[in-house]
PDB file of C-alpha atoms in Angstrom:
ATOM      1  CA  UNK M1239    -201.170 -10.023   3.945  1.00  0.00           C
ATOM      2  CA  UNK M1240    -199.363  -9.257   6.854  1.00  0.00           C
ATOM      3  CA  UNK M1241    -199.301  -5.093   7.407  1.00  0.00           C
ATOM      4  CA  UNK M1242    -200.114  -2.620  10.425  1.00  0.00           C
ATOM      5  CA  UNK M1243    -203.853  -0.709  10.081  1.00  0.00           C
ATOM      6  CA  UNK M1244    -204.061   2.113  11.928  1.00  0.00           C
ATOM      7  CA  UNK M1245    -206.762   5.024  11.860  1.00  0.00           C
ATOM      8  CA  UNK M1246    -206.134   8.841  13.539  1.00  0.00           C
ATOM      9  CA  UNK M1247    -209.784  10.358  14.059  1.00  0.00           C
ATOM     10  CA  UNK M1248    -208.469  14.359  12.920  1.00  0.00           C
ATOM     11  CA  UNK M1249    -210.034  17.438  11.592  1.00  0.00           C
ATOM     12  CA  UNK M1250    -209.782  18.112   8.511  1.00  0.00           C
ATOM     13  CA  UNK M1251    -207.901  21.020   8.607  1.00  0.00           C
ATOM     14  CA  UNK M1252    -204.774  18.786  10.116  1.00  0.00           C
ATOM     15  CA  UNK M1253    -205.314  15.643   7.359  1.00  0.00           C
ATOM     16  CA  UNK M1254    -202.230  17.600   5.652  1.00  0.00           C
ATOM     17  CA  UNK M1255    -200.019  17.643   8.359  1.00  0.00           C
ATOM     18  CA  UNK M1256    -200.815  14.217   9.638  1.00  0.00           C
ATOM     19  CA  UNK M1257    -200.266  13.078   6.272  1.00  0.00           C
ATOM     20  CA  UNK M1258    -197.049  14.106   6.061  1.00  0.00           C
ATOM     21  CA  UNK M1259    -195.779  13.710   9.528  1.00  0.00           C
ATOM     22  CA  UNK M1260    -196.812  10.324   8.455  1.00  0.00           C
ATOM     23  CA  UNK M1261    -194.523   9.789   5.517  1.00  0.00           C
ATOM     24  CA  UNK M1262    -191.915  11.181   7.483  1.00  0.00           C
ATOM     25  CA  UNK M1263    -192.170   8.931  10.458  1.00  0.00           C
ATOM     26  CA  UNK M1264    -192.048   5.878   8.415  1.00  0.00           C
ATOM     27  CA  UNK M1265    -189.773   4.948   5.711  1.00  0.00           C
ATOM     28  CA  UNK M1266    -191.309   4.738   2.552  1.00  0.00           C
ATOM     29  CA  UNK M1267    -189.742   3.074   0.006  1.00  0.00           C
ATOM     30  CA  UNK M1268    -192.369   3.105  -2.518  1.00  0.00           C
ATOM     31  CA  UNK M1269    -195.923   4.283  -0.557  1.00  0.00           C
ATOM     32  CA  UNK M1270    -199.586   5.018  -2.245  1.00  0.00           C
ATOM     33  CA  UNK M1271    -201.216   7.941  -0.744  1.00  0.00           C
ATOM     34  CA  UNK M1272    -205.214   7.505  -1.559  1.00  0.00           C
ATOM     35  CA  UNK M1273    -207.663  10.398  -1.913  1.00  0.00           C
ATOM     36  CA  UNK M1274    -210.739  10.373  -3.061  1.00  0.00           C
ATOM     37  CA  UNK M1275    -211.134  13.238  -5.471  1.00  0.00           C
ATOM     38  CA  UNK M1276    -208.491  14.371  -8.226  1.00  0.00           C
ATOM     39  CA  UNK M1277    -208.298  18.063  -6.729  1.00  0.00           C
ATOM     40  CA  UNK M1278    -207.233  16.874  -3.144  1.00  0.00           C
ATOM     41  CA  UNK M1279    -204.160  14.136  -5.102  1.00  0.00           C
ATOM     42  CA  UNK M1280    -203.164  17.535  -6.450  1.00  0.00           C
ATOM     43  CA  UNK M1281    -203.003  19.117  -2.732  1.00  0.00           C
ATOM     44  CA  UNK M1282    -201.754  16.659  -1.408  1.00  0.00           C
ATOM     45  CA  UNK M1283    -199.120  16.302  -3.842  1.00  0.00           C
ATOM     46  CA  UNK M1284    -198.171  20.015  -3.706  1.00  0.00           C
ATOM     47  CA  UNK M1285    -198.175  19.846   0.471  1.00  0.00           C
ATOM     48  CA  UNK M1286    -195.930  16.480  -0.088  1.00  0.00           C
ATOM     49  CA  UNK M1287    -193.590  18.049  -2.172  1.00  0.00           C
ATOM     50  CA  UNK M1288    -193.369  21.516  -0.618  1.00  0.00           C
ATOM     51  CA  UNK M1289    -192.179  19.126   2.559  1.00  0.00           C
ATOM     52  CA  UNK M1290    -189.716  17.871   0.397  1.00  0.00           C
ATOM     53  CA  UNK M1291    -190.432  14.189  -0.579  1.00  0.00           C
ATOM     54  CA  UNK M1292    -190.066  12.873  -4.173  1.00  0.00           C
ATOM     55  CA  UNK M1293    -194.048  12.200  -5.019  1.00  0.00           C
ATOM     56  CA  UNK M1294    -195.890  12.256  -8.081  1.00  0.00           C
ATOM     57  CA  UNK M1295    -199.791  12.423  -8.894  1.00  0.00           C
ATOM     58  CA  UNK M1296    -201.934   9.911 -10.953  1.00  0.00           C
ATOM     59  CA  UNK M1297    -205.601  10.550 -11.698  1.00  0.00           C
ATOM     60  CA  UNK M1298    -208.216   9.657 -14.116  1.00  0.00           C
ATOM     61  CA  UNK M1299    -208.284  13.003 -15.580  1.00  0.00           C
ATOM     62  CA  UNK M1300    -204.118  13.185 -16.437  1.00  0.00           C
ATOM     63  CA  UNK M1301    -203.640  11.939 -20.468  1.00  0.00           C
ATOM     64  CA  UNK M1302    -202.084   8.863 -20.582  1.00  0.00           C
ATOM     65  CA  UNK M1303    -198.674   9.330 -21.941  1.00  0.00           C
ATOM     66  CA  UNK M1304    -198.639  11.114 -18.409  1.00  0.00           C
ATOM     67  CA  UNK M1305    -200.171   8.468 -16.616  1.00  0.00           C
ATOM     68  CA  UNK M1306    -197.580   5.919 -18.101  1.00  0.00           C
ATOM     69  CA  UNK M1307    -194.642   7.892 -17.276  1.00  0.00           C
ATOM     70  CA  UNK M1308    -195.351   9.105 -14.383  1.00  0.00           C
ATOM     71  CA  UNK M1309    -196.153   5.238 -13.280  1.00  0.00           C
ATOM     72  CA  UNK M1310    -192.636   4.520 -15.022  1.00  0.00           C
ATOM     73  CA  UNK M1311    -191.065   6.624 -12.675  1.00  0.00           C
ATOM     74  CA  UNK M1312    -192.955   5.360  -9.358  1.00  0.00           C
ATOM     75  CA  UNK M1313    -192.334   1.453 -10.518  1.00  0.00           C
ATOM     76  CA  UNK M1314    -188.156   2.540 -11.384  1.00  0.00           C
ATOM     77  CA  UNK M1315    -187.785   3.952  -7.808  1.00  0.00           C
ATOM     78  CA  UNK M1316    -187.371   7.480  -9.451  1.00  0.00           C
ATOM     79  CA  UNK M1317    -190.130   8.546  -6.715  1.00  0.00           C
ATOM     80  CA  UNK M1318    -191.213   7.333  -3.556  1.00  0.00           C
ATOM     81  CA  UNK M1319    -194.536   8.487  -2.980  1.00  0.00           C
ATOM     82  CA  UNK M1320    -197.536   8.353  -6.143  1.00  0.00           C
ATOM     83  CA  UNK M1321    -200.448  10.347  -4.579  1.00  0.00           C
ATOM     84  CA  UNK M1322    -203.357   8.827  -6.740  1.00  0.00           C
ATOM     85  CA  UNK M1323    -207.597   8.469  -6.959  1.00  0.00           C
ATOM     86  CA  UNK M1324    -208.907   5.294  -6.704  1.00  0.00           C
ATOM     87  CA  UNK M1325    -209.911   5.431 -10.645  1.00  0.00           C
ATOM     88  CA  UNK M1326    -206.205   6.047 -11.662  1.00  0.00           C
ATOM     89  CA  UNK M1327    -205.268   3.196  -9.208  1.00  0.00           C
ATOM     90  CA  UNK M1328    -207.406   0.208 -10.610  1.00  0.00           C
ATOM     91  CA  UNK M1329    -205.686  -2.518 -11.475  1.00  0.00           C
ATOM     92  CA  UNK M1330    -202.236  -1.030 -10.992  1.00  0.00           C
ATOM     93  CA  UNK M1331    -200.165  -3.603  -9.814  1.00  0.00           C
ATOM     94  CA  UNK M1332    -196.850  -2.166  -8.177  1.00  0.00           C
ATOM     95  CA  UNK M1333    -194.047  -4.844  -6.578  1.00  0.00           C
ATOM     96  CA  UNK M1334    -192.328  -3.900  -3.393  1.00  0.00           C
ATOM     97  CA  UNK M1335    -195.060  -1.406  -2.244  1.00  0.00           C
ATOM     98  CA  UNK M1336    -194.257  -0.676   1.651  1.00  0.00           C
ATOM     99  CA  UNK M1337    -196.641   1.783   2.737  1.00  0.00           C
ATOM    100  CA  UNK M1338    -200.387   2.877   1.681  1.00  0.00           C
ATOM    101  CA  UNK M1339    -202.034   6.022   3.044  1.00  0.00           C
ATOM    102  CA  UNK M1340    -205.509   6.634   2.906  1.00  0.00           C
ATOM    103  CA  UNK M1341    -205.427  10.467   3.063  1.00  0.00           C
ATOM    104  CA  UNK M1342    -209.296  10.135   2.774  1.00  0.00           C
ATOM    105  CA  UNK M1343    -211.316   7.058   4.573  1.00  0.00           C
ATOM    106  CA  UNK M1344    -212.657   4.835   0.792  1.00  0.00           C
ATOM    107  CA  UNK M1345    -216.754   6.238   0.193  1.00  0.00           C
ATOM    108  CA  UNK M1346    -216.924   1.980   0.013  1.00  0.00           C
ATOM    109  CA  UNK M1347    -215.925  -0.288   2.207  1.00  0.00           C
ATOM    110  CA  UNK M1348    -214.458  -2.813  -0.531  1.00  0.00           C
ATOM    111  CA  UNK M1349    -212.056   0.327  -1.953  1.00  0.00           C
ATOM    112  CA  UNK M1350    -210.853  -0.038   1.641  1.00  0.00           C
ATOM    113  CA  UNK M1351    -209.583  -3.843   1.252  1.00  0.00           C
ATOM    114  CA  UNK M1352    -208.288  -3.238  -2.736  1.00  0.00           C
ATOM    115  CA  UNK M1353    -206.269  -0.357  -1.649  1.00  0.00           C
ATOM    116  CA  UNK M1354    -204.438  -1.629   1.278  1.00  0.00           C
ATOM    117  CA  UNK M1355    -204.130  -5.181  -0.595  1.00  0.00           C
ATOM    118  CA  UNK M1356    -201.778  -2.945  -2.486  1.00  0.00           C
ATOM    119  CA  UNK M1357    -199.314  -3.615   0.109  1.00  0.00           C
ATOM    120  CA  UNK M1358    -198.020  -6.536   2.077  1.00  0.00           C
ATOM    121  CA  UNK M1359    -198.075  -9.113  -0.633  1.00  0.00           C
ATOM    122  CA  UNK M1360    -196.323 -12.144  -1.514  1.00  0.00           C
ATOM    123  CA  UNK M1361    -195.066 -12.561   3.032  1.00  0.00           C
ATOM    124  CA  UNK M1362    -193.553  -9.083   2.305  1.00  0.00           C
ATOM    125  CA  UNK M1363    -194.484  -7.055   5.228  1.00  0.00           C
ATOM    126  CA  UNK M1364    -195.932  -3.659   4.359  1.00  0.00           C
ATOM    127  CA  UNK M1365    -198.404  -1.065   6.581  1.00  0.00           C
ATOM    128  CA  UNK M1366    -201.310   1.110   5.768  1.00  0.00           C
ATOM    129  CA  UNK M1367    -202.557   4.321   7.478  1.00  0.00           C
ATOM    130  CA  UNK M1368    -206.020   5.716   7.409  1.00  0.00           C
ATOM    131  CA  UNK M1369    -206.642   9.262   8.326  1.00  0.00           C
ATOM    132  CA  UNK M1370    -210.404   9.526   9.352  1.00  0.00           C
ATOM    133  CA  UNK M1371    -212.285  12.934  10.215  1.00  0.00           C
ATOM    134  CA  UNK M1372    -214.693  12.850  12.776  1.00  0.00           C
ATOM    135  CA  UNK M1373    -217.371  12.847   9.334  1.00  0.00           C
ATOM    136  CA  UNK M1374    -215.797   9.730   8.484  1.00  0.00           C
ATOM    137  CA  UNK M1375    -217.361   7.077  10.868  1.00  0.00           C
ATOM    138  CA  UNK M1376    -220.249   5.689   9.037  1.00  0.00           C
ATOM    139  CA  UNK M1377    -217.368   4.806   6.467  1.00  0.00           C
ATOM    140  CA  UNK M1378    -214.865   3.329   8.757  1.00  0.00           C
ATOM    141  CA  UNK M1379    -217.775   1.413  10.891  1.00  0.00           C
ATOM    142  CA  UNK M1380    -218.911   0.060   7.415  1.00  0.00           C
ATOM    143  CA  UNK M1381    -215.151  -0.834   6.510  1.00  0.00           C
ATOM    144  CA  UNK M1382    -214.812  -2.601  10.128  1.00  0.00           C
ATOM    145  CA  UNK M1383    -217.859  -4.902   9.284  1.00  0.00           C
ATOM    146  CA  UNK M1384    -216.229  -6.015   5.982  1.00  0.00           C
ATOM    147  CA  UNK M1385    -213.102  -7.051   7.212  1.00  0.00           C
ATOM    148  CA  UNK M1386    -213.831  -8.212  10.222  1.00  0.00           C
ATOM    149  CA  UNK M1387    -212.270  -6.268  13.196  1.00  0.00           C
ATOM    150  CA  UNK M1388    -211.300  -3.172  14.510  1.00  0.00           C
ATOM    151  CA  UNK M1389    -208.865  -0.842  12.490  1.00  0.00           C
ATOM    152  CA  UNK M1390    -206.365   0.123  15.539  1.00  0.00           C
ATOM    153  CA  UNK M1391    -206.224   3.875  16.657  1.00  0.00           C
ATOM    154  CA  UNK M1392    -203.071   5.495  16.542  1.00  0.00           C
ATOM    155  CA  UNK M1393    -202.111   8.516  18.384  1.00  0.00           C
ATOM    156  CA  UNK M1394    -200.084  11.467  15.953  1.00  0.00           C
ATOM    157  CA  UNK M1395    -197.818  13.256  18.509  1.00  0.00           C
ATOM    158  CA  UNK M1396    -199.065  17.276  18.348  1.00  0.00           C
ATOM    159  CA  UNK M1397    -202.115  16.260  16.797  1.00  0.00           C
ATOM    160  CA  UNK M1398    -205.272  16.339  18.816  1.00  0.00           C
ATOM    161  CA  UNK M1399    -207.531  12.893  18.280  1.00  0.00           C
ATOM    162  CA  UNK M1400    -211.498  13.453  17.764  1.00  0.00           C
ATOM    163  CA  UNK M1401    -214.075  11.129  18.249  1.00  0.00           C
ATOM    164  CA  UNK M1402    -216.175  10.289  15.145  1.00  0.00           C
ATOM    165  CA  UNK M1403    -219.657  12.578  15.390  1.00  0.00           C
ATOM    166  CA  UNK M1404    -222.822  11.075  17.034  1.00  0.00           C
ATOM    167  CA  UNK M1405    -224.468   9.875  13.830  1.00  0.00           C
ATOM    168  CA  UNK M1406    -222.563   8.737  11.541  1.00  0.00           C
TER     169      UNK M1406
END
């Protein structure tokens, strides 16, 4: 898979921003924005729209009729952004994805690797983002073992970088 990691240590109170300076910045076609709990894809999805971009929400709690056409409309192009949990996003197989966000750093590290193989595929070139909270180093240290190598830090311009908290 050929694609661009990159990780912003933030606080939490700018995830939202970066998030969306981030979907800005690049040009999504057809991008997966990861979260992991169903009242933060609804956030997020609000924020994202209010900032005018097309996005939708899928989560294991939506009916499926909803689920289906809201994944109708991502797949058709009607949308470019589908802010979803990782339960909604299991074995959803979408062609032509060019972007994944992880809003929040995967609680596993082998969430990490199924998300962003979401992107990339077939020698298509595609990039994921990972916005990390100084909390969120355990997590990202554990994803670094599994794969292998550092996830690059990237620099958000007007938002500050924090180091991950003694601990973690």
């Amino acid at each position: 898979t050929k694609g661009i990691q990159g990780r912003s240590g933030v606080e939490e109170r700018d995830k939202c921003e970066a998030g969306w300076r981030g979907c800005r910045v690049e040009t999504c076609t057809k991008a997966r924005v990861f979260c992991n709990h169903k009242k933060d894809v609804e956030i997020l999805d609000r924020v994202l729209t209010k900032h005018g971009f097309d996005a939708v929400q899928l989560h294991g709690d939506m009916a499926q009729s909803k689920r289906s056409e809201t994944l109708e409309k991502f797949k058709g192009g009607e949308v470019s952004l589908m802010v979803c949990s990782d339960v909604a996003a299991r074995g959803i197989d979408i062609k032509g994805l060019s972007h994944v966000f992880n809003f929040d750093v995967a609680h596993h590290a082998e969430d990490y690797v199924h998300r962003i193989g979401r992107t990339g595929r077939a020698g298509r070139e595609g990039r994921a983002y990972t916005f990390a909270t100084p909390d969120d180093g355990k997590a990202v240290e554990a994803i670094e073992k599994l794969i292998g190598k550092e996830i690059p830090r990237l620099q958000i311009e007007g938002i500050e970088t924090q180091a991950f908290s003694e601990g973690d």
